[in-house]
mmCIF file of C-alpha atoms in Angstrom:
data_model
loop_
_atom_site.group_PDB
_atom_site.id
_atom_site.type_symbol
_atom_site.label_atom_id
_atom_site.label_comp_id
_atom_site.label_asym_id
_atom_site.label_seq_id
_atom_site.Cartn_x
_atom_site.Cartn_y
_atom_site.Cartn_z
ATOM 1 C CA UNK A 1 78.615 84.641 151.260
ATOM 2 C CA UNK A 2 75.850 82.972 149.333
ATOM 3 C CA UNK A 3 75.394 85.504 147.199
ATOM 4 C CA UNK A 4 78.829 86.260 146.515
ATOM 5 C CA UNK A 5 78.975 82.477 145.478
ATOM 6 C CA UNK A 6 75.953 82.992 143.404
ATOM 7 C CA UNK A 7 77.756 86.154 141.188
ATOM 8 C CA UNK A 8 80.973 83.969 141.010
ATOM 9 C CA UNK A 9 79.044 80.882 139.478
ATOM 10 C CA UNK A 10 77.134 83.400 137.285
ATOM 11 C CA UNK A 11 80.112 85.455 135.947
ATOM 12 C CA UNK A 12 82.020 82.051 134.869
ATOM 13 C CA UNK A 13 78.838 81.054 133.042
ATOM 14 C CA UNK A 14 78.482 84.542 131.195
ATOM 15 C CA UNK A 15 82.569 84.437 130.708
ATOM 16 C CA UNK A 16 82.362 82.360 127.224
ATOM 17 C CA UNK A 17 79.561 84.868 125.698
ATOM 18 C CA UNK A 18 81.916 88.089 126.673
ATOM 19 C CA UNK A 19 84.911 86.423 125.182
ATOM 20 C CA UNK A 20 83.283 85.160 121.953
ATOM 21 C CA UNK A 21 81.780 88.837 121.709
ATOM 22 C CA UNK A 22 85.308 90.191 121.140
ATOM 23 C CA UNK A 23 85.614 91.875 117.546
ATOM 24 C CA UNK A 24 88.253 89.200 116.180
ATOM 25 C CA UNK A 25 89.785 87.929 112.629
ATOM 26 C CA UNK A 26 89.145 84.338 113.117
ATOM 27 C CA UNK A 27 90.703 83.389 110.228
ATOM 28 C CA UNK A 28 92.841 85.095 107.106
ATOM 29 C CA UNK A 29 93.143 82.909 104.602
ATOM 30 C CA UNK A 30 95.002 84.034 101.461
ATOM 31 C CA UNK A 31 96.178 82.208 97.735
ATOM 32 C CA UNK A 32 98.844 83.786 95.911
ATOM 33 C CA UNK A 33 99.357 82.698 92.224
ATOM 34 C CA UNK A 34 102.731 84.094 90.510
ATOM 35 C CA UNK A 35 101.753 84.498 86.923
ATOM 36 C CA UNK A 36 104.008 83.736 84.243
ATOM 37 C CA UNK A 37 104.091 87.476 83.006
ATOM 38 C CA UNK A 38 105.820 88.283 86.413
ATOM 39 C CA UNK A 39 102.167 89.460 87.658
ATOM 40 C CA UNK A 40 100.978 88.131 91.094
ATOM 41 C CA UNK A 41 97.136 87.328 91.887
ATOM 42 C CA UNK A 42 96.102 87.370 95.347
ATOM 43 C CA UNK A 43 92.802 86.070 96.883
ATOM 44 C CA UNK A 44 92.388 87.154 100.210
ATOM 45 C CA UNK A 45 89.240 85.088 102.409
ATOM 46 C CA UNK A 46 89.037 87.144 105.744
ATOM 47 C CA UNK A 47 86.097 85.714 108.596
ATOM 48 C CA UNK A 48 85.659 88.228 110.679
ATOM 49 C CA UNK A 49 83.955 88.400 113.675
ATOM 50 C CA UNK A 50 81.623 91.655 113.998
ATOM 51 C CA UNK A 51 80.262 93.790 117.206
ATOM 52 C CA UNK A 52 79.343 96.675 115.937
ATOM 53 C CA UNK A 53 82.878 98.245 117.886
ATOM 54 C CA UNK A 54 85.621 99.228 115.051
ATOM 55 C CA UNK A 55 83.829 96.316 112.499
ATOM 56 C CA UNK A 56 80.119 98.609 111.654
ATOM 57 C CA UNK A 57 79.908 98.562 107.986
ATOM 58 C CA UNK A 58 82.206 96.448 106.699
ATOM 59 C CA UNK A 59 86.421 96.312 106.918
ATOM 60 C CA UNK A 60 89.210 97.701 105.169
ATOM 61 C CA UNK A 61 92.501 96.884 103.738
ATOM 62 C CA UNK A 62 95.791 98.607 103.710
ATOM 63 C CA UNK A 63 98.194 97.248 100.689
ATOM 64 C CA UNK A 64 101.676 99.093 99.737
ATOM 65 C CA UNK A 65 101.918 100.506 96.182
ATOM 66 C CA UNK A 66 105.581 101.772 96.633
ATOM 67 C CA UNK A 67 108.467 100.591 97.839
ATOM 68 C CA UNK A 68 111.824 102.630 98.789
ATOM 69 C CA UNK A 69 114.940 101.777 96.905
ATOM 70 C CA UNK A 70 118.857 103.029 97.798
ATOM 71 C CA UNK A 71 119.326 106.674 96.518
ATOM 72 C CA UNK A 72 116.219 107.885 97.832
ATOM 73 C CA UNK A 73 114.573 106.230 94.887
ATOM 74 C CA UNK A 74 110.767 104.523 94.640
ATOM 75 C CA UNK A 75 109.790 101.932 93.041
ATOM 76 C CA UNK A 76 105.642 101.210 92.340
ATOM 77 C CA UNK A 77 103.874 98.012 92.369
ATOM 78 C CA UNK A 78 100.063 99.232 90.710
ATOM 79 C CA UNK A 79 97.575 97.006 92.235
ATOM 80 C CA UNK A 80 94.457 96.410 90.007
ATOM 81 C CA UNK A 81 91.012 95.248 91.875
ATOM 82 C CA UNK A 82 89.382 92.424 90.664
ATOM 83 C CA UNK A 83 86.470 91.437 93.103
ATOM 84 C CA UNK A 84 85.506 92.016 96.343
ATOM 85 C CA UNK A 85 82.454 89.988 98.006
ATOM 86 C CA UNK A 86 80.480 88.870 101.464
ATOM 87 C CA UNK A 87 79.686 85.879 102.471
ATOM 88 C CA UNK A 88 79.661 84.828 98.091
ATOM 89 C CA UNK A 89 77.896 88.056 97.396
ATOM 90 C CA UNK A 90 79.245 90.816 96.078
ATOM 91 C CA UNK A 91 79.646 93.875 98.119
ATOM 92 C CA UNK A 92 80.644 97.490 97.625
ATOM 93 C CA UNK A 93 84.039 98.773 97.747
ATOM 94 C CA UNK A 94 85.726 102.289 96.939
ATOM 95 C CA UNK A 95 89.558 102.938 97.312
ATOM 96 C CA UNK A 96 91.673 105.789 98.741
ATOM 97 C CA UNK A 97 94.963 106.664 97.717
ATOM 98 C CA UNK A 98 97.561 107.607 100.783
ATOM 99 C CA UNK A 99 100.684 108.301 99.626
ATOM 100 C CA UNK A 100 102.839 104.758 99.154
ATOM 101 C CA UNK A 101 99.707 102.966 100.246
ATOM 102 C CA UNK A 102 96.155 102.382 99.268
ATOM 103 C CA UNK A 103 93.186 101.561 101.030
ATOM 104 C CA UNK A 104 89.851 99.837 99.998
ATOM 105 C CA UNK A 105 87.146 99.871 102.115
ATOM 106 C CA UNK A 106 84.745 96.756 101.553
ATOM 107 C CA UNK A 107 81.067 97.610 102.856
ATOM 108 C CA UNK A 108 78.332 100.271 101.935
ATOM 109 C CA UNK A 109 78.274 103.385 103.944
ATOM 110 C CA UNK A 110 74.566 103.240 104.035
ATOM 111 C CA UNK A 111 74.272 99.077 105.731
ATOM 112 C CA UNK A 112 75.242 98.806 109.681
ATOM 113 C CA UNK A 113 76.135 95.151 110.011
ATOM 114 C CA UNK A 114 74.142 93.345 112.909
ATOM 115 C CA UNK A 115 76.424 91.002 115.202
ATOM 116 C CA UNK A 116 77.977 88.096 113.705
ATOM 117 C CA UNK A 117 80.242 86.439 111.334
ATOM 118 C CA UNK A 118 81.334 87.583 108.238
ATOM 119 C CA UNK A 119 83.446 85.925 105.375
ATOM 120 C CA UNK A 120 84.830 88.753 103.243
ATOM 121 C CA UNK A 121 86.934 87.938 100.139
ATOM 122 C CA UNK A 122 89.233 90.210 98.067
ATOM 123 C CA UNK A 123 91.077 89.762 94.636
ATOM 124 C CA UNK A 124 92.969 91.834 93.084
ATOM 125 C CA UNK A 125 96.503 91.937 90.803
ATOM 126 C CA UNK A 126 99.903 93.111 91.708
ATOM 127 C CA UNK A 127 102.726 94.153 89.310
ATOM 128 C CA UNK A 128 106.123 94.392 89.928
ATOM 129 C CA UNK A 129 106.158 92.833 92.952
ATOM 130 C CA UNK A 130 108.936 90.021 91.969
ATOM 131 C CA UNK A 131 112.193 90.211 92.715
ATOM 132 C CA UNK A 132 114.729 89.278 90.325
ATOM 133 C CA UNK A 133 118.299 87.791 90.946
ATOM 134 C CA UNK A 134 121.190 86.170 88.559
ATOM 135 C CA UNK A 135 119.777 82.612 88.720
ATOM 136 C CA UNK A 136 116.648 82.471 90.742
ATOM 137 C CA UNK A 137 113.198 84.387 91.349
ATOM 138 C CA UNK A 138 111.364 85.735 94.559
ATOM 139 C CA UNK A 139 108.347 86.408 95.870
ATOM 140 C CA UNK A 140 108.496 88.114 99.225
ATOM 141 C CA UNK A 141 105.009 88.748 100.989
ATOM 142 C CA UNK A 142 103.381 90.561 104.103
ATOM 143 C CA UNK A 143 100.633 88.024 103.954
ATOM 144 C CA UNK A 144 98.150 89.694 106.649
ATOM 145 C CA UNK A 145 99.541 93.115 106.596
ATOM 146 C CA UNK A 146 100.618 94.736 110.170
ATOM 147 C CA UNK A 147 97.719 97.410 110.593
ATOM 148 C CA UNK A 148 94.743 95.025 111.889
ATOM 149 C CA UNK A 149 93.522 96.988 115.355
ATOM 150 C CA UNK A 150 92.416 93.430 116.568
ATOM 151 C CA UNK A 151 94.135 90.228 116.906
ATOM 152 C CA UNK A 152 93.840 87.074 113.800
ATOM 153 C CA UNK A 153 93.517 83.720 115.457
ATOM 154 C CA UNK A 154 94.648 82.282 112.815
ATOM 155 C CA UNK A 155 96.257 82.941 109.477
ATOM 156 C CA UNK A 156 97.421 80.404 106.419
ATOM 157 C CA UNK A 157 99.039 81.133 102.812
ATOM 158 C CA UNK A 158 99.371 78.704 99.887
ATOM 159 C CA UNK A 159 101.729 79.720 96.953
ATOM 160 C CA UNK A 160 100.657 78.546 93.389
ATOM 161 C CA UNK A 161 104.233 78.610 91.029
ATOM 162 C CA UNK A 162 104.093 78.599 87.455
ATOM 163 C CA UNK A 163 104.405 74.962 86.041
ATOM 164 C CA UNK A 164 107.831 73.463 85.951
ATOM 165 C CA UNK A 165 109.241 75.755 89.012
ATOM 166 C CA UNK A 166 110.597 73.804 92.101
ATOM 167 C CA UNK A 167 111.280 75.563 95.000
ATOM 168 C CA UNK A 168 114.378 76.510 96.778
ATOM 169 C CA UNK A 169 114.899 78.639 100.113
ATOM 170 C CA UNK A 170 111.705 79.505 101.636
ATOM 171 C CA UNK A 171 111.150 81.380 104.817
ATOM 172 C CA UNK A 172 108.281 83.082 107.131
ATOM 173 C CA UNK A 173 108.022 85.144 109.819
ATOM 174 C CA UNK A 174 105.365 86.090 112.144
ATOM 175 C CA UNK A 175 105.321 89.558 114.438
ATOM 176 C CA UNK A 176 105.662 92.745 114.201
ATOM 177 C CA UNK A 177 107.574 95.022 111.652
ATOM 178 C CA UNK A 178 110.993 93.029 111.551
ATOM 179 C CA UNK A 179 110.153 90.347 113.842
ATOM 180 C CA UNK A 180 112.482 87.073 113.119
ATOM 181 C CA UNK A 181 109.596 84.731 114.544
ATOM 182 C CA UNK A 182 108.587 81.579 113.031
ATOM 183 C CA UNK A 183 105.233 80.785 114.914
ATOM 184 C CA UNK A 184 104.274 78.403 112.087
ATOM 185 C CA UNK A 185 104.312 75.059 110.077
ATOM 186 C CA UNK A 186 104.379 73.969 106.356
ATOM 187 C CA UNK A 187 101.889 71.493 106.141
ATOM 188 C CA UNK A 188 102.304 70.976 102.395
ATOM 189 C CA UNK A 189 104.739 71.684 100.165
ATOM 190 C CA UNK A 190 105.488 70.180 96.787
ATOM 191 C CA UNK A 191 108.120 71.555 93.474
ATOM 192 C CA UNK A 192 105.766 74.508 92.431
ATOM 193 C CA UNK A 193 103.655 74.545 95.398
ATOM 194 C CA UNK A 194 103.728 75.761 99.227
ATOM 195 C CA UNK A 195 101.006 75.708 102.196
ATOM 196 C CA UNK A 196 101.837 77.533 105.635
ATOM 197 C CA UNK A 197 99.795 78.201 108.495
ATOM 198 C CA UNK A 198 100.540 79.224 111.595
ATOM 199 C CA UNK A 199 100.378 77.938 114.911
ATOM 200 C CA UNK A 200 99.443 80.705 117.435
ATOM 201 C CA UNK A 201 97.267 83.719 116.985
ATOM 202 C CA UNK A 202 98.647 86.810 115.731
ATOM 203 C CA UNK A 203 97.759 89.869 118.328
ATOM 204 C CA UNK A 204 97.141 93.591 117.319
ATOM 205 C CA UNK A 205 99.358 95.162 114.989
ATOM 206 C CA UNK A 206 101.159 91.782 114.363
ATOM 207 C CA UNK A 207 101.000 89.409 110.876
ATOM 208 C CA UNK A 208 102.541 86.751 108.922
ATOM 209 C CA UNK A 209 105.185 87.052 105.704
ATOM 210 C CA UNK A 210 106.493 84.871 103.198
ATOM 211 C CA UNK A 211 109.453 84.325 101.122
ATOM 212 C CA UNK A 212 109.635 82.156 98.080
ATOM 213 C CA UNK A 213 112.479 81.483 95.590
ATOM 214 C CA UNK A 214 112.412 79.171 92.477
ATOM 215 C CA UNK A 215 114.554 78.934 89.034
ATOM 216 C CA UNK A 216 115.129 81.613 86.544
ATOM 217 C CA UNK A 217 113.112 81.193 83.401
ATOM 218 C CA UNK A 218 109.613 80.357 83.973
ATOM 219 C CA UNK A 219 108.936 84.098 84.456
ATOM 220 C CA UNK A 220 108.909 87.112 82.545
ATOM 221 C CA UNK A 221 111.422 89.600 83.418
ATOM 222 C CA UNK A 222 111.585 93.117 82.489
ATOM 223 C CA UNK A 223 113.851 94.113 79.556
ATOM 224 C CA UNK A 224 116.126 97.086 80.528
ATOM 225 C CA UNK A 225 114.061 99.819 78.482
ATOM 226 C CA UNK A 226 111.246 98.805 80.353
ATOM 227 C CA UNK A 227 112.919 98.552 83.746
ATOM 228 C CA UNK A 228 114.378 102.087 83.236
ATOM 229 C CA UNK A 229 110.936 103.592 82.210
ATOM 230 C CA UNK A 230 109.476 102.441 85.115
ATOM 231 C CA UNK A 231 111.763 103.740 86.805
ATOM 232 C CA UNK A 232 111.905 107.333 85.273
ATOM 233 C CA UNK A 233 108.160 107.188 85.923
ATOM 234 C CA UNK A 234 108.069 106.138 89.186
ATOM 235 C CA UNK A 235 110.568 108.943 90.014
ATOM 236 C CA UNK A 236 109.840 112.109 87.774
ATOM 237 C CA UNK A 237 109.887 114.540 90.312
ATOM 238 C CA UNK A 238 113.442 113.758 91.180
ATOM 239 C CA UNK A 239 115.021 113.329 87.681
ATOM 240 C CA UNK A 240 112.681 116.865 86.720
ATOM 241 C CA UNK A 241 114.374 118.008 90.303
ATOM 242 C CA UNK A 242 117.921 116.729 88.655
ATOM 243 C CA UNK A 243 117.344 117.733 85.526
ATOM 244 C CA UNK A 244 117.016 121.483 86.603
ATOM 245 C CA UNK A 245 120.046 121.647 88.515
ATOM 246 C CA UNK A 246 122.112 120.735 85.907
ATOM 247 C CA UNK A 247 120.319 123.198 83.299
ATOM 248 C CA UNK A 248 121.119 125.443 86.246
ATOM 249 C CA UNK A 249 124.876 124.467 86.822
ATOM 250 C CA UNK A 250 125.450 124.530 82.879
ATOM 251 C CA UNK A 251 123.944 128.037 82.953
ATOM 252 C CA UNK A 252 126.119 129.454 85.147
ATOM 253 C CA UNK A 253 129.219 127.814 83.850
ATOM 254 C CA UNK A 254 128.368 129.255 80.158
ATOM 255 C CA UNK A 255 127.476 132.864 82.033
ATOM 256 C CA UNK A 256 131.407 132.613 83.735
ATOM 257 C CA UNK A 257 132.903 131.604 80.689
ATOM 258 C CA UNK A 258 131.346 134.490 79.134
ATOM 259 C CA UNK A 259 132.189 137.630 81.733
ATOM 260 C CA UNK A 260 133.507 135.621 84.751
ATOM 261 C CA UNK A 261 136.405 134.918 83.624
ATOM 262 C CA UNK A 262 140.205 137.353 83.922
ATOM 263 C CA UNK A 263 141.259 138.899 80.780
ATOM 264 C CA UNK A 264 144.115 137.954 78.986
ATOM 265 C CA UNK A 265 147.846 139.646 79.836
#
């Protein structure tokens, strides 16, 4: 019985070292700075907590470059990398495309991390990721990003308008793809300004989004030239696709007004 006691007392004293051993995102701390060209600069400070389990080398980063519009249509939002570093120094990073997404890896292939904590930041610029109504503009975010195999304790976003905008509706959600949760607080907000965080930790596979809206006119929109030659770029497989069925339609049409069609009484 002794004994028994002995392990008990033992395991509770051990039970703080397992649980602070557990590969974790203690905190995911991200700025986002609408531009007044319409671009959207995002600076993304992620502590990390490293075991040597899934976190060996470094992390990595899934961000959307597409989006899916009505009509089967796509619309791209390029994102440009601007700086990636650990713990203020910079650090290695190469990035692999995947279809609507892209992925950069932050670490060296050749460096094994030992134990510990680790403070990665990432910058980088987004275009076209505004969206544009009659009287007001939006910024609509997936903060954390859903694909994180381990939980974030805790997450926090602060949105930087340009100068003169006040904002409107605002919203955020926490969960999983769709979730309506709101497991969070504004702690600041101010006319071009907004700071979140939230107020339980996010588990696997779950994150934070926000939603934004201020007045028209501090931002530059897209003309309709440029709007439509994004657009044609964005989707020149389909309109080559289209395109060819119509050569092909009118072909046929000119071959059965040719021979196709009865002769004349």
């Amino acid at each position: 019985m002794l004994r028994v006691l002995r392990f008990a007392l033992l395991s509770l004293c051990l039970l703080p070292l397992w649980t602070a051993a557990a590969e974790v995102i203690e905190d995911f701390a991200v700025t986002l700075q609408v531009q007044a060209d319409g671009n959207l600069l995002v600076t993304e400070r992620i502590t990390v907590q490293a075991e040597g389990e899934q976190i060996k080398r470094g992390i990595y980063r899934d961000l959307p470059v597409s989006y899916s519009l009505p009509l089967g249509l796509l619309q791209s939002s390029p994102i440009t990398l601007l700086g990636v570093s650990r713990d203020g120094q910079a650090e290695r990073a190469r990035v692999e495309q995947n279809g609507s997404w892209v992925r950069y890896y932050l670490g060296s292939a050749d460096h094994v991390l030992q134990p510990g904590r680790y403070q990665y930041e990432l910058r980088y610029r987004v275009e076209r990721q505004l969206l544009h109504h009659l009287n007001t503009d939006e910024l609509y975010w997936n903060v954390t990003g859903n694909g994180w195999s381990f939980p974030i304790q805790h997450a926090s976003v602060e949105v930087l308008l340009p100068r003169g905008a006040r904002i409107g509706q605002r919203a955020a959600y926490t969960g999983g793809w769709g979730s309506q949760d709101k497991a969070y607080e504004v702690v600041e907000q101010r006319d071009d300004y907004l700071r979140l965080i939230t107020t339980q930790g996010l588990p696997a596979y779950q994150g934070l989004t926000v939603a934004v809206e201020w007045q028209a006119g501090l931002v530059t929109r897209p003309g309709l030239v440029e709007r439509g030659g994004a657009l044609l770029r964005d989707n020149l497989g389909l309109c080559l696709g289209l395109l060819l069925l119509v050569g092909l339609l009118l072909f046929y049409l000119r071959a059965w007004d040719r021979v196709g069609r009865d002769p004349e009484k």
